[in-house]
mmCIF file of C-alpha atoms and ligand atoms in Angstrom:
data_model
loop_
_atom_site.group_PDB
_atom_site.id
_atom_site.type_symbol
_atom_site.label_atom_id
_atom_site.label_comp_id
_atom_site.label_asym_id
_atom_site.label_seq_id
_atom_site.Cartn_x
_atom_site.Cartn_y
_atom_site.Cartn_z
ATOM 1 C CA MET U 1 73.715 71.836 93.649
ATOM 2 C CA GLN U 2 74.891 75.366 93.026
ATOM 3 C CA ILE U 3 78.478 76.496 92.816
ATOM 4 C CA ASN U 4 79.855 79.545 94.578
ATOM 5 C CA ASP U 5 79.373 81.776 91.575
ATOM 6 C CA ASN U 6 81.515 84.506 93.132
ATOM 7 C CA TYR U 7 84.376 82.483 91.658
ATOM 8 C CA LEU U 8 83.088 83.427 88.200
ATOM 9 C CA ASN U 9 83.875 87.057 89.051
ATOM 10 C CA LEU U 10 87.586 86.313 89.423
ATOM 11 C CA LYS U 11 89.768 87.665 86.655
ATOM 12 C CA ASP U 12 92.166 85.180 85.114
ATOM 13 C CA SER U 13 95.734 86.101 85.891
ATOM 14 C CA TYR U 14 97.926 85.932 82.837
ATOM 15 C CA LEU U 15 100.799 87.919 84.351
ATOM 16 C CA PHE U 16 103.391 85.223 84.983
ATOM 17 C CA SER U 17 102.269 82.941 82.140
ATOM 18 C CA THR U 18 102.536 85.825 79.641
ATOM 19 C CA ILE U 19 106.002 86.658 80.969
ATOM 20 C CA ALA U 20 107.103 83.017 80.601
ATOM 21 C CA LYS U 21 105.688 82.857 77.060
ATOM 22 C CA LYS U 22 107.405 86.061 75.949
ATOM 23 C CA VAL U 23 110.726 84.944 77.430
ATOM 24 C CA SER U 24 110.608 81.516 75.809
ATOM 25 C CA GLN U 25 109.740 83.056 72.423
ATOM 26 C CA TYR U 26 112.677 85.450 72.754
ATOM 27 C CA LYS U 27 115.051 82.622 73.725
ATOM 28 C CA GLU U 28 113.920 80.561 70.752
ATOM 29 C CA LYS U 29 114.617 83.463 68.436
ATOM 30 C CA TYR U 30 117.973 84.371 70.024
ATOM 31 C CA PRO U 31 119.365 81.168 71.581
ATOM 32 C CA GLU U 32 122.810 82.744 71.990
ATOM 33 C CA LYS U 33 121.572 85.527 74.321
ATOM 34 C CA LYS U 34 121.676 85.065 78.080
ATOM 35 C CA VAL U 35 118.473 86.360 79.612
ATOM 36 C CA ILE U 36 118.692 87.502 83.242
ATOM 37 C CA SER U 37 115.574 87.332 85.399
ATOM 38 C CA LEU U 38 114.956 90.075 87.930
ATOM 39 C CA GLY U 39 111.315 89.125 87.964
ATOM 40 C CA ILE U 40 111.271 86.370 90.517
ATOM 41 C CA GLY U 41 109.420 86.716 93.792
ATOM 42 C CA ASP U 42 110.980 83.541 95.169
ATOM 43 C CA VAL U 43 114.168 83.336 97.187
ATOM 44 C CA THR U 44 117.278 81.660 95.756
ATOM 45 C CA LEU U 45 119.645 81.208 98.718
ATOM 46 C CA PRO U 46 119.410 77.816 100.496
ATOM 47 C CA LEU U 47 118.145 77.196 104.031
ATOM 48 C CA CYS U 48 120.745 78.156 106.605
ATOM 49 C CA GLU U 49 122.888 75.568 108.353
ATOM 50 C CA THR U 50 121.241 75.874 111.776
ATOM 51 C CA VAL U 51 117.778 75.269 110.299
ATOM 52 C CA VAL U 52 118.926 72.221 108.321
ATOM 53 C CA GLU U 53 120.605 70.774 111.407
ATOM 54 C CA ALA U 54 117.461 71.257 113.528
ATOM 55 C CA MET U 55 115.276 69.589 110.911
ATOM 56 C CA LYS U 56 117.702 66.661 110.569
ATOM 57 C CA ASN U 57 117.583 66.141 114.325
ATOM 58 C CA ALA U 58 113.790 66.310 114.294
ATOM 59 C CA VAL U 59 113.636 63.642 111.561
ATOM 60 C CA LEU U 60 115.848 61.352 113.649
ATOM 61 C CA GLU U 61 113.708 62.037 116.708
ATOM 62 C CA MET U 62 110.569 61.091 114.782
ATOM 63 C CA GLY U 63 112.177 57.751 113.953
ATOM 64 C CA THR U 64 112.400 56.766 117.614
ATOM 65 C CA LYS U 65 109.677 55.400 119.846
ATOM 66 C CA GLU U 66 110.218 58.117 122.469
ATOM 67 C CA GLY U 67 110.571 60.985 120.033
ATOM 68 C CA PHE U 68 107.768 60.157 117.632
ATOM 69 C CA ARG U 69 104.955 62.711 117.384
ATOM 70 C CA GLY U 70 101.578 62.299 115.761
ATOM 71 C CA TYR U 71 99.033 65.097 115.548
ATOM 72 C CA GLY U 72 100.359 68.217 117.210
ATOM 73 C CA PRO U 73 98.498 71.220 118.597
ATOM 74 C CA GLU U 74 96.698 72.894 115.652
ATOM 75 C CA GLN U 75 97.935 76.323 116.694
ATOM 76 C CA GLY U 76 101.591 75.257 116.932
ATOM 77 C CA TYR U 77 104.005 73.692 119.417
ATOM 78 C CA GLY U 78 104.821 75.635 122.568
ATOM 79 C CA PHE U 79 108.542 75.694 121.776
ATOM 80 C CA LEU U 80 107.975 77.624 118.537
ATOM 81 C CA LYS U 81 105.413 79.973 120.031
ATOM 82 C CA LEU U 82 107.882 80.744 122.795
ATOM 83 C CA ALA U 83 110.567 81.518 120.202
ATOM 84 C CA VAL U 84 108.161 83.901 118.416
ATOM 85 C CA MET U 85 107.218 85.511 121.754
ATOM 86 C CA ASN U 86 110.874 86.217 122.449
ATOM 87 C CA TYR U 87 111.398 87.554 118.929
ATOM 88 C CA TYR U 88 108.707 90.162 119.667
ATOM 89 C CA LYS U 89 109.954 90.753 123.208
ATOM 90 C CA ASP U 90 113.297 91.867 121.762
ATOM 91 C CA ARG U 91 111.324 94.716 120.174
ATOM 92 C CA ASN U 92 109.473 95.501 123.413
ATOM 93 C CA ILE U 93 106.242 93.912 122.236
ATOM 94 C CA SER U 94 104.783 91.555 124.763
ATOM 95 C CA LEU U 95 102.552 88.777 123.482
ATOM 96 C CA ASP U 96 100.690 86.002 125.263
ATOM 97 C CA GLU U 97 101.377 82.511 124.005
ATOM 98 C CA ASN U 98 97.745 82.040 122.991
ATOM 99 C CA GLU U 99 97.925 85.118 120.713
ATOM 100 C CA ILE U 100 100.392 83.324 118.414
ATOM 101 C CA PHE U 101 99.148 80.875 115.778
ATOM 102 C CA ILE U 102 101.727 78.907 113.801
ATOM 103 C CA SER U 103 100.754 78.548 110.143
ATOM 104 C CA ASP U 104 101.975 76.954 106.954
ATOM 105 C CA GLY U 105 102.675 80.430 105.586
ATOM 106 C CA ALA U 106 101.081 83.845 105.340
ATOM 107 C CA LYS U 107 99.129 83.172 102.147
ATOM 108 C CA SER U 108 96.870 80.519 103.729
ATOM 109 C CA ASP U 109 96.117 82.585 106.814
ATOM 110 C CA LEU U 110 95.511 85.785 104.825
ATOM 111 C CA GLY U 111 92.866 83.902 102.891
ATOM 112 C CA ASN U 112 91.488 81.790 105.757
ATOM 113 C CA ILE U 113 91.097 84.650 108.247
ATOM 114 C CA LEU U 114 88.122 85.835 106.197
ATOM 115 C CA ASP U 115 86.145 82.852 107.555
ATOM 116 C CA ILE U 116 85.650 84.725 110.818
ATOM 117 C CA PHE U 117 84.269 87.915 109.227
ATOM 118 C CA SER U 118 80.793 88.497 107.835
ATOM 119 C CA GLN U 119 80.343 88.638 104.064
ATOM 120 C CA ASP U 120 78.623 91.990 104.547
ATOM 121 C CA ASN U 121 81.817 93.796 105.497
ATOM 122 C CA THR U 122 83.331 96.344 103.141
ATOM 123 C CA VAL U 123 86.993 95.818 102.399
ATOM 124 C CA LEU U 124 89.615 98.466 101.672
ATOM 125 C CA ILE U 125 92.590 97.343 99.608
ATOM 126 C CA PRO U 126 95.515 99.323 98.174
ATOM 127 C CA ASP U 127 96.073 99.327 94.412
ATOM 128 C CA PRO U 128 98.572 98.053 93.215
ATOM 129 C CA VAL U 129 98.514 95.045 95.487
ATOM 130 C CA TYR U 130 99.497 91.441 96.248
ATOM 131 C CA PRO U 131 96.593 89.764 94.368
ATOM 132 C CA VAL U 132 95.622 87.342 97.188
ATOM 133 C CA TYR U 133 93.768 90.058 99.163
ATOM 134 C CA VAL U 134 91.550 90.921 96.216
ATOM 135 C CA ASP U 135 90.839 87.401 94.985
ATOM 136 C CA THR U 136 89.985 85.929 98.398
ATOM 137 C CA ASN U 137 87.415 88.686 98.951
ATOM 138 C CA ILE U 138 85.945 88.274 95.471
ATOM 139 C CA MET U 139 85.533 84.563 96.264
ATOM 140 C CA ALA U 140 83.466 85.533 99.306
ATOM 141 C CA GLY U 141 81.468 88.143 97.392
ATOM 142 C CA ARG U 142 82.541 91.065 99.582
ATOM 143 C CA LYS U 143 82.366 94.681 98.460
ATOM 144 C CA ILE U 144 85.877 95.957 97.719
ATOM 145 C CA LEU U 145 86.979 99.586 97.776
ATOM 146 C CA TYR U 146 90.411 100.470 96.436
ATOM 147 C CA MET U 147 92.793 103.099 97.750
ATOM 148 C CA ASP U 148 95.164 104.626 95.239
ATOM 149 C CA ALA U 149 98.871 104.071 95.746
ATOM 150 C CA ASN U 150 100.712 106.272 93.274
ATOM 151 C CA GLU U 151 103.661 108.533 92.594
ATOM 152 C CA GLU U 152 102.066 111.422 94.539
ATOM 153 C CA ASN U 153 101.865 109.435 97.791
ATOM 154 C CA ASN U 154 105.062 107.471 97.145
ATOM 155 C CA PHE U 155 102.889 104.359 96.875
ATOM 156 C CA LEU U 156 101.872 104.697 100.539
ATOM 157 C CA PRO U 157 98.173 105.553 100.609
ATOM 158 C CA MET U 158 96.898 107.180 103.800
ATOM 159 C CA PRO U 159 93.447 106.970 105.411
ATOM 160 C CA ASP U 160 90.631 109.077 104.031
ATOM 161 C CA LYS U 161 88.030 109.997 106.674
ATOM 162 C CA ASN U 162 85.326 110.065 103.988
ATOM 163 C CA ILE U 163 85.812 106.391 103.230
ATOM 164 C CA LYS U 164 84.188 103.891 105.546
ATOM 165 C CA ALA U 165 85.543 100.362 105.507
ATOM 166 C CA ASP U 166 85.395 97.431 107.920
ATOM 167 C CA ILE U 167 88.446 95.404 106.868
ATOM 168 C CA ILE U 168 91.635 97.192 105.816
ATOM 169 C CA TYR U 169 94.626 95.512 104.206
ATOM 170 C CA LEU U 170 98.074 97.008 104.752
ATOM 171 C CA CYS U 171 101.319 95.452 103.557
ATOM 172 C CA SER U 172 104.610 96.975 104.703
ATOM 173 C CA PRO U 173 107.225 96.447 103.257
ATOM 174 C CA ASN U 174 104.970 96.190 100.281
ATOM 175 C CA ASN U 175 104.825 93.676 97.510
ATOM 176 C CA PRO U 176 104.925 94.752 94.689
ATOM 177 C CA THR U 177 106.121 98.311 95.425
ATOM 178 C CA GLY U 178 108.744 97.844 98.150
ATOM 179 C CA ALA U 179 107.320 100.951 99.886
ATOM 180 C CA VAL U 180 107.416 100.963 103.707
ATOM 181 C CA TYR U 181 105.275 102.927 106.161
ATOM 182 C CA ASN U 182 106.999 104.892 108.905
ATOM 183 C CA LYS U 183 105.752 105.139 112.501
ATOM 184 C CA ASN U 184 103.625 108.281 112.013
ATOM 185 C CA GLN U 185 101.976 106.904 108.921
ATOM 186 C CA LEU U 186 101.118 103.609 110.599
ATOM 187 C CA LYS U 187 99.836 105.501 113.635
ATOM 188 C CA ALA U 188 97.447 107.375 111.341
ATOM 189 C CA TRP U 189 96.112 104.026 110.095
ATOM 190 C CA VAL U 190 95.723 102.613 113.608
ATOM 191 C CA ASP U 191 93.919 105.775 114.773
ATOM 192 C CA TYR U 192 91.634 105.628 111.754
ATOM 193 C CA ALA U 193 90.790 101.949 112.315
ATOM 194 C CA LEU U 194 90.069 102.540 116.016
ATOM 195 C CA ASP U 195 87.950 105.522 115.112
ATOM 196 C CA CYS U 196 85.749 103.703 112.622
ATOM 197 C CA GLY U 197 85.709 100.292 114.319
ATOM 198 C CA ALA U 198 87.571 98.568 111.497
ATOM 199 C CA ILE U 199 90.091 95.746 111.611
ATOM 200 C CA ILE U 200 93.515 96.055 109.954
ATOM 201 C CA LEU U 201 94.968 92.930 108.370
ATOM 202 C CA PHE U 202 98.668 93.757 108.503
ATOM 203 C CA ASP U 203 100.879 91.724 106.191
ATOM 204 C CA ALA U 204 104.419 91.785 107.606
ATOM 205 C CA ALA U 205 105.822 89.033 105.366
ATOM 206 C CA TYR U 206 108.872 91.208 104.573
ATOM 207 C CA GLU U 207 109.445 92.714 108.062
ATOM 208 C CA ALA U 208 112.939 91.251 108.362
ATOM 209 C CA PHE U 209 114.129 93.447 105.466
ATOM 210 C CA ILE U 210 113.449 96.683 107.374
ATOM 211 C CA GLN U 211 116.615 98.578 108.303
ATOM 212 C CA ASP U 212 115.299 102.076 109.159
ATOM 213 C CA LYS U 213 114.585 102.487 112.860
ATOM 214 C CA ASP U 214 111.650 104.747 112.046
ATOM 215 C CA CYS U 215 109.827 102.029 110.083
ATOM 216 C CA PRO U 216 107.973 99.559 112.327
ATOM 217 C CA ARG U 217 108.595 95.860 111.714
ATOM 218 C CA SER U 218 105.378 95.084 113.552
ATOM 219 C CA ILE U 219 102.144 97.052 113.697
ATOM 220 C CA TYR U 220 102.116 96.393 117.448
ATOM 221 C CA GLU U 221 104.898 98.951 117.779
ATOM 222 C CA ILE U 222 102.022 101.427 117.418
ATOM 223 C CA GLU U 223 99.918 102.176 120.488
ATOM 224 C CA GLY U 224 96.390 100.832 120.227
ATOM 225 C CA ALA U 225 97.182 98.370 117.429
ATOM 226 C CA LYS U 226 96.376 95.351 119.585
ATOM 227 C CA LYS U 227 92.775 96.570 119.629
ATOM 228 C CA CYS U 228 92.451 96.797 115.847
ATOM 229 C CA ALA U 229 95.031 94.680 114.002
ATOM 230 C CA ILE U 230 95.908 91.107 113.120
ATOM 231 C CA GLU U 231 99.499 90.592 111.941
ATOM 232 C CA PHE U 232 100.587 87.989 109.384
ATOM 233 C CA CYS U 233 104.216 86.904 109.288
ATOM 234 C CA SER U 234 106.126 84.399 107.273
ATOM 235 C CA LEU U 235 109.484 82.688 107.292
ATOM 236 C CA SER U 236 109.320 82.437 103.487
ATOM 237 C CA LYS U 237 111.356 85.511 102.618
ATOM 238 C CA THR U 238 112.908 85.920 106.062
ATOM 239 C CA ALA U 239 114.548 82.500 106.157
ATOM 240 C CA GLY U 240 114.061 80.904 102.748
ATOM 241 C CA PHE U 241 110.984 78.862 103.786
ATOM 242 C CA THR U 242 109.041 79.352 100.518
ATOM 243 C CA GLY U 243 109.228 75.615 99.870
ATOM 244 C CA THR U 244 109.464 74.535 103.519
ATOM 245 C CA ARG U 245 106.278 76.405 104.576
ATOM 246 C CA CYS U 246 105.999 78.049 107.962
ATOM 247 C CA GLY U 247 104.655 81.356 109.223
ATOM 248 C CA TYR U 248 102.722 82.778 112.152
ATOM 249 C CA THR U 249 99.721 84.980 112.702
ATOM 250 C CA ILE U 250 99.168 87.184 115.748
ATOM 251 C CA VAL U 251 95.581 87.586 116.909
ATOM 252 C CA PRO U 252 95.656 89.695 120.115
ATOM 253 C CA ASN U 253 93.252 88.930 122.942
ATOM 254 C CA ALA U 254 92.284 92.606 122.975
ATOM 255 C CA LEU U 255 90.519 92.264 119.603
ATOM 256 C CA ILE U 256 86.875 92.385 120.627
ATOM 257 C CA PHE U 257 84.235 93.029 117.968
ATOM 258 C CA ASP U 258 80.477 92.491 118.414
ATOM 259 C CA ASN U 259 81.316 91.576 122.041
ATOM 260 C CA THR U 260 83.251 88.598 120.703
ATOM 261 C CA SER U 261 86.936 87.712 120.917
ATOM 262 C CA LEU U 262 88.482 87.345 117.451
ATOM 263 C CA ASN U 263 91.196 85.222 119.056
ATOM 264 C CA LYS U 264 88.576 82.692 120.175
ATOM 265 C CA LEU U 265 86.908 82.662 116.760
ATOM 266 C CA TRP U 266 90.251 82.106 115.003
ATOM 267 C CA LEU U 267 91.191 79.338 117.436
ATOM 268 C CA ARG U 268 87.848 77.659 116.734
ATOM 269 C CA ARG U 269 88.370 78.034 112.988
ATOM 270 C CA GLN U 270 91.903 76.652 113.084
ATOM 271 C CA THR U 271 91.127 73.711 115.370
ATOM 272 C CA THR U 272 88.243 72.803 113.057
ATOM 273 C CA LYS U 273 89.850 73.206 109.640
ATOM 274 C CA PHE U 274 93.644 72.976 110.162
ATOM 275 C CA ASN U 275 95.790 70.215 111.602
ATOM 276 C CA GLY U 276 98.990 72.126 112.230
ATOM 277 C CA VAL U 277 102.430 72.469 110.690
ATOM 278 C CA PRO U 278 104.683 69.367 110.687
ATOM 279 C CA TYR U 279 106.848 68.919 113.780
ATOM 280 C CA ILE U 280 110.018 68.735 111.668
ATOM 281 C CA ILE U 281 109.254 72.076 110.022
ATOM 282 C CA GLN U 282 108.417 73.716 113.349
ATOM 283 C CA ARG U 283 111.764 72.586 114.760
ATOM 284 C CA GLY U 284 113.442 74.145 111.707
ATOM 285 C CA ALA U 285 111.452 77.340 112.271
ATOM 286 C CA GLU U 286 112.431 77.389 115.951
ATOM 287 C CA ALA U 287 116.081 77.336 114.853
ATOM 288 C CA VAL U 288 115.542 80.529 112.821
ATOM 289 C CA PHE U 289 114.963 82.388 116.094
ATOM 290 C CA THR U 290 118.117 81.174 117.848
ATOM 291 C CA GLU U 291 121.096 83.514 118.044
ATOM 292 C CA LYS U 292 122.970 81.484 115.442
ATOM 293 C CA GLY U 293 119.910 81.174 113.200
ATOM 294 C CA GLN U 294 119.334 84.929 113.330
ATOM 295 C CA LYS U 295 122.953 85.595 112.433
ATOM 296 C CA GLU U 296 122.755 83.261 109.454
ATOM 297 C CA ILE U 297 119.461 84.520 108.048
ATOM 298 C CA LYS U 298 120.622 88.120 108.474
ATOM 299 C CA GLU U 299 123.592 87.301 106.218
ATOM 300 C CA ASN U 300 121.167 86.137 103.512
ATOM 301 C CA ILE U 301 118.951 89.197 103.914
ATOM 302 C CA LYS U 302 122.058 91.388 103.709
ATOM 303 C CA TYR U 303 122.946 89.679 100.437
ATOM 304 C CA TYR U 304 119.519 90.414 98.914
ATOM 305 C CA LEU U 305 119.572 93.986 100.235
ATOM 306 C CA GLU U 306 122.983 94.565 98.663
ATOM 307 C CA ASN U 307 121.515 93.389 95.337
ATOM 308 C CA ALA U 308 118.696 95.874 95.896
ATOM 309 C CA ARG U 309 121.224 98.628 96.631
ATOM 310 C CA ILE U 310 123.100 97.903 93.394
ATOM 311 C CA ILE U 311 119.851 98.083 91.410
ATOM 312 C CA SER U 312 118.750 101.284 93.185
ATOM 313 C CA GLU U 313 122.120 102.965 92.616
ATOM 314 C CA THR U 314 121.968 102.227 88.887
ATOM 315 C CA LEU U 315 118.419 103.556 88.566
ATOM 316 C CA SER U 316 119.336 106.719 90.513
ATOM 317 C CA LYS U 317 122.290 107.356 88.197
ATOM 318 C CA MET U 318 119.995 106.939 85.213
ATOM 319 C CA GLY U 319 117.510 109.413 86.690
ATOM 320 C CA ILE U 320 114.731 106.819 86.836
ATOM 321 C CA TRP U 321 112.063 107.401 89.527
ATOM 322 C CA PHE U 322 111.560 104.487 91.927
ATOM 323 C CA VAL U 323 110.487 103.477 95.435
ATOM 324 C CA GLY U 324 111.598 100.511 97.555
ATOM 325 C CA GLY U 325 114.944 98.760 97.497
ATOM 326 C CA LYS U 326 116.119 100.019 100.883
ATOM 327 C CA ASN U 327 113.987 98.181 103.405
ATOM 328 C CA SER U 328 112.630 95.703 100.931
ATOM 329 C CA PRO U 329 113.745 93.195 98.292
ATOM 330 C CA TYR U 330 111.576 94.913 95.635
ATOM 331 C CA ILE U 331 112.256 97.997 93.549
ATOM 332 C CA TRP U 332 109.291 99.657 91.879
ATOM 333 C CA LEU U 333 110.288 101.952 89.037
ATOM 334 C CA LYS U 334 108.525 104.339 86.708
ATOM 335 C CA CYS U 335 108.893 103.163 83.136
ATOM 336 C CA PRO U 336 111.041 105.685 81.254
ATOM 337 C CA ASN U 337 109.719 107.725 78.313
ATOM 338 C CA ASN U 338 106.113 107.180 79.360
ATOM 339 C CA MET U 339 106.233 103.573 78.240
ATOM 340 C CA SER U 340 103.460 101.282 79.440
ATOM 341 C CA SER U 341 104.438 98.412 81.747
ATOM 342 C CA TRP U 342 104.338 95.837 78.945
ATOM 343 C CA GLU U 343 106.100 98.135 76.442
ATOM 344 C CA PHE U 344 108.915 98.493 78.940
ATOM 345 C CA PHE U 345 108.938 94.741 79.537
ATOM 346 C CA ASP U 346 109.474 94.096 75.792
ATOM 347 C CA TYR U 347 111.984 96.933 75.532
ATOM 348 C CA LEU U 348 114.055 95.649 78.450
ATOM 349 C CA LEU U 349 113.976 92.068 77.195
ATOM 350 C CA GLU U 350 115.035 93.016 73.689
ATOM 351 C CA ASN U 351 117.609 95.687 74.503
ATOM 352 C CA ALA U 352 119.122 94.459 77.762
ATOM 353 C CA ASN U 353 117.944 90.820 77.947
ATOM 354 C CA ILE U 354 116.471 91.486 81.377
ATOM 355 C CA VAL U 355 113.149 90.164 82.638
ATOM 356 C CA GLY U 356 111.136 92.052 85.227
ATOM 357 C CA THR U 357 107.474 92.147 86.237
ATOM 358 C CA PRO U 358 105.085 94.633 84.586
ATOM 359 C CA GLY U 359 103.356 96.709 87.269
ATOM 360 C CA ALA U 360 100.048 96.614 85.361
ATOM 361 C CA GLY U 361 99.675 93.011 86.560
ATOM 362 C CA PHE U 362 99.150 94.236 90.144
ATOM 363 C CA GLY U 363 96.291 96.684 89.610
ATOM 364 C CA LYS U 364 95.320 99.748 87.570
ATOM 365 C CA ASN U 365 97.777 102.048 89.365
ATOM 366 C CA GLY U 366 100.591 99.684 88.417
ATOM 367 C CA GLU U 367 100.304 100.699 84.771
ATOM 368 C CA GLY U 368 103.445 102.566 83.695
ATOM 369 C CA PHE U 369 105.464 100.970 86.515
ATOM 370 C CA PHE U 370 107.705 97.941 86.763
ATOM 371 C CA ARG U 371 108.926 95.645 89.566
ATOM 372 C CA LEU U 372 112.497 94.427 89.859
ATOM 373 C CA SER U 373 113.389 91.848 92.476
ATOM 374 C CA SER U 374 116.656 91.456 94.338
ATOM 375 C CA PHE U 375 116.272 87.727 94.996
ATOM 376 C CA GLY U 376 118.654 86.761 92.178
ATOM 377 C CA ASN U 377 122.388 86.098 92.418
ATOM 378 C CA ARG U 378 124.925 88.922 92.655
ATOM 379 C CA GLU U 379 126.711 88.236 89.394
ATOM 380 C CA ASP U 380 123.438 88.378 87.462
ATOM 381 C CA VAL U 381 122.382 91.589 89.192
ATOM 382 C CA ILE U 382 125.706 93.271 88.357
ATOM 383 C CA LYS U 383 125.558 92.124 84.731
ATOM 384 C CA ALA U 384 121.939 93.200 84.408
ATOM 385 C CA MET U 385 122.748 96.671 85.798
ATOM 386 C CA GLU U 386 125.704 97.064 83.424
ATOM 387 C CA LYS U 387 123.386 96.274 80.538
ATOM 388 C CA ILE U 388 120.543 98.472 81.716
ATOM 389 C CA SER U 389 122.930 101.441 82.084
ATOM 390 C CA THR U 390 123.750 101.310 78.395
ATOM 391 C CA ILE U 391 120.174 101.524 77.100
ATOM 392 C CA LYS U 392 118.760 104.859 76.006
HETATM 393 N N1 PLP K 401 102.316 88.331 101.623
HETATM 394 C C1 PLP K 401 103.022 88.919 100.653
HETATM 395 C C2 PLP K 401 102.980 90.389 100.532
HETATM 396 C C3 PLP K 401 103.800 88.157 99.766
HETATM 397 O O1 PLP K 401 104.494 88.765 98.807
HETATM 398 C C4 PLP K 401 103.807 86.755 99.911
HETATM 399 C C5 PLP K 401 104.571 85.911 99.008
HETATM 400 O O2 PLP K 401 105.077 86.277 97.994
HETATM 401 C C6 PLP K 401 103.039 86.195 100.922
HETATM 402 C C7 PLP K 401 102.316 87.002 101.768
HETATM 403 C C8 PLP K 401 102.924 84.710 101.081
HETATM 404 O O3 PLP K 401 103.910 84.202 101.833
HETATM 405 P P1 PLP K 401 103.952 82.672 102.276
HETATM 406 O O4 PLP K 401 105.012 82.036 101.449
HETATM 407 O O5 PLP K 401 104.267 82.742 103.715
HETATM 408 O O6 PLP K 401 102.610 82.056 102.027
#
């Protein structure tokens, strides 16, 4: 028996454990200080009323002989797929029901989709990046090329005709940088992918945070994208489903590679290896897309975006360079005085009792940068910004 020794090529991630260790050491030393975390990538507001009500009803239904459901369709119940179809229709994107696959979140599908692609493909991934894209490809032993996201390109790398890749990862709004592609920029990526016969894996986990009309919330707003892109969406950040688990992946019928439909391959993969999202959760997810559900989740998103605005305003006043914070819950700042990411982490903890996430943990181009998150509560954000304004 031999193991998949590609796993031995994975780098251990000490990012969040090192943060936790440093914070607990600081708290032990200064028990009287209140440390505020702006480092979290998880949501803090509860599920909205409409979602809770729908899930309660689904539980009751499951307790009756008529309403009980066993195994459901692996790719999701029709009622939820219809709700997703209408969500896209509102943006003039028409989808067929069979192009929508309900998932237990974007992370699983982003990793699992690689099952349908050959190991021999070359992958193009931005740096800094959400680590899942890199690690899942290392596990499969694929060749990875990195594209630099940096201050010069506002952390939005653009295609380079000299680089040939088969699988391209794009994430907009981006985690960790909060940067968002506009229509022209995304069009350049779609044109490039069509030109070189590549597939784009488009991570739209934060689409609901986009406010600017010029920034697409779906890659299918760009002409030709249905021929070259798979889109991954999640209710985690949109509707507080990080613990509830539900998302959806769009695999258009027009995706034909090697004379084969990717939609068919993905359906085969899912029906073989996945047994669907629980009925109760799918009913909760359906409620997100109702008029009332949309109103309620938009209130929560507005709350996080106001936090982001408060953080951005403070950084602007201090003359600190940053991206994100406008169409995204993340703010990505340049560490002042040429400090490294971890130097700034220590400095901020000791001088302002604020915890953030060192950019170096997301790739080499993250060094010298720092991520702040707006998922905390308002009072903490205001206090943290008052403190940060006083540091030199
Ligand atoms: N994609 C990005 C960019 C994320 O930041 C996250 C979660 O933090 C995910 C996907 C995973 O989302 P889910 O909770 O749907 O698995």
